[in-house]
mmCIF file of C-alpha atoms in Angstrom:
data_model
loop_
_atom_site.group_PDB
_atom_site.id
_atom_site.type_symbol
_atom_site.label_atom_id
_atom_site.label_comp_id
_atom_site.label_asym_id
_atom_site.label_seq_id
_atom_site.Cartn_x
_atom_site.Cartn_y
_atom_site.Cartn_z
ATOM 1 C CA UNK O 1 23.724 -53.986 -10.549
ATOM 2 C CA UNK O 2 23.397 -57.756 -10.269
ATOM 3 C CA UNK O 3 26.826 -59.209 -9.418
ATOM 4 C CA UNK O 4 29.501 -57.746 -7.168
ATOM 5 C CA UNK O 5 32.954 -59.098 -6.364
ATOM 6 C CA UNK O 6 34.757 -57.560 -3.399
ATOM 7 C CA UNK O 7 38.513 -57.951 -3.031
ATOM 8 C CA UNK O 8 39.090 -57.178 0.615
ATOM 9 C CA UNK O 9 40.942 -58.253 3.715
ATOM 10 C CA UNK O 10 40.170 -59.056 7.323
ATOM 11 C CA UNK O 11 39.928 -56.210 9.848
ATOM 12 C CA UNK O 12 39.131 -53.568 7.213
ATOM 13 C CA UNK O 13 36.224 -51.267 8.085
ATOM 14 C CA UNK O 14 35.588 -50.296 4.457
ATOM 15 C CA UNK O 15 35.626 -53.934 3.356
ATOM 16 C CA UNK O 16 33.100 -54.703 6.082
ATOM 17 C CA UNK O 17 30.878 -51.820 4.977
ATOM 18 C CA UNK O 18 30.915 -53.104 1.397
ATOM 19 C CA UNK O 19 30.085 -56.626 2.569
ATOM 20 C CA UNK O 20 27.230 -55.359 4.757
ATOM 21 C CA UNK O 21 25.861 -53.272 1.891
ATOM 22 C CA UNK O 22 25.839 -56.342 -0.350
ATOM 23 C CA UNK O 23 23.970 -58.283 2.304
ATOM 24 C CA UNK O 24 21.340 -55.523 2.318
ATOM 25 C CA UNK O 25 21.144 -55.570 -1.489
ATOM 26 C CA UNK O 26 20.418 -59.308 -1.371
ATOM 27 C CA UNK O 27 17.329 -58.498 0.699
ATOM 28 C CA UNK O 28 16.163 -55.852 -1.785
ATOM 29 C CA UNK O 29 16.853 -57.771 -5.013
ATOM 30 C CA UNK O 30 16.684 -61.555 -5.061
ATOM 31 C CA UNK O 31 18.725 -61.668 -8.301
ATOM 32 C CA UNK O 32 21.631 -59.774 -6.715
ATOM 33 C CA UNK O 33 24.707 -61.849 -5.874
ATOM 34 C CA UNK O 34 28.074 -61.059 -4.367
ATOM 35 C CA UNK O 35 31.364 -62.755 -3.677
ATOM 36 C CA UNK O 36 33.857 -61.652 -1.043
ATOM 37 C CA UNK O 37 37.490 -62.586 -1.620
ATOM 38 C CA UNK O 38 39.982 -62.120 1.209
ATOM 39 C CA UNK O 39 43.682 -61.304 0.980
ATOM 40 C CA UNK O 40 45.935 -64.255 1.866
ATOM 41 C CA UNK O 41 42.944 -66.601 1.803
ATOM 42 C CA UNK O 42 41.553 -66.227 -1.723
ATOM 43 C CA UNK O 43 44.256 -64.151 -3.418
ATOM 44 C CA UNK O 44 47.819 -62.973 -2.840
ATOM 45 C CA UNK O 45 49.280 -59.468 -2.906
ATOM 46 C CA UNK O 46 50.912 -60.302 -6.245
ATOM 47 C CA UNK O 47 47.583 -61.416 -7.718
ATOM 48 C CA UNK O 48 45.963 -58.232 -6.376
ATOM 49 C CA UNK O 49 48.610 -56.045 -8.059
ATOM 50 C CA UNK O 50 48.159 -57.974 -11.298
ATOM 51 C CA UNK O 51 44.384 -57.518 -11.300
ATOM 52 C CA UNK O 52 44.424 -53.936 -9.970
ATOM 53 C CA UNK O 53 47.797 -52.437 -10.972
ATOM 54 C CA UNK O 54 46.790 -48.877 -10.009
ATOM 55 C CA UNK O 55 45.051 -49.743 -6.736
ATOM 56 C CA UNK O 56 46.709 -49.016 -3.422
ATOM 57 C CA UNK O 57 43.853 -49.846 -1.043
ATOM 58 C CA UNK O 58 41.175 -52.424 -0.358
ATOM 59 C CA UNK O 59 38.429 -53.050 -0.950
ATOM 60 C CA UNK O 60 38.482 -53.075 -4.707
ATOM 61 C CA UNK O 61 35.011 -53.724 -6.031
ATOM 62 C CA UNK O 62 33.887 -55.092 -9.369
ATOM 63 C CA UNK O 63 30.261 -54.494 -10.376
ATOM 64 C CA UNK O 64 28.856 -56.509 -13.266
ATOM 65 C CA UNK O 65 32.383 -57.171 -14.541
ATOM 66 C CA UNK O 66 33.577 -53.551 -14.322
ATOM 67 C CA UNK O 67 36.044 -52.325 -11.703
ATOM 68 C CA UNK O 68 34.511 -49.324 -9.956
ATOM 69 C CA UNK O 69 37.057 -48.723 -7.190
ATOM 70 C CA UNK O 70 36.650 -48.811 -3.444
ATOM 71 C CA UNK O 71 33.934 -48.257 -0.875
ATOM 72 C CA UNK O 72 33.567 -44.522 -1.566
ATOM 73 C CA UNK O 73 32.864 -45.316 -5.224
ATOM 74 C CA UNK O 74 30.487 -48.156 -4.368
ATOM 75 C CA UNK O 75 28.527 -46.462 -1.577
ATOM 76 C CA UNK O 76 26.498 -44.083 -3.819
ATOM 77 C CA UNK O 77 25.445 -46.994 -6.053
ATOM 78 C CA UNK O 78 24.256 -48.911 -3.001
ATOM 79 C CA UNK O 79 22.341 -45.943 -1.595
ATOM 80 C CA UNK O 80 20.514 -45.552 -4.915
ATOM 81 C CA UNK O 81 19.332 -49.145 -4.730
ATOM 82 C CA UNK O 82 18.571 -49.438 -1.024
ATOM 83 C CA UNK O 83 17.165 -45.966 -0.573
#
């Protein structure tokens, strides 16, 4: 896992957890990068539905170009890397 994109929104606990996990991963792996995109700042609801037609919640997380889902899908990957 080298690049993560998080589609989230403000005041979302699971979005915050994903962001915090990425911050930790940056400390573990200097090649790791992440981008956090926020609803109504970086993308619209229509854009979200176009990119993630089946998604009903945020965050939606893309790892190395592949959509993996939300925080509960991302958390085990993070724990494997951070320990």
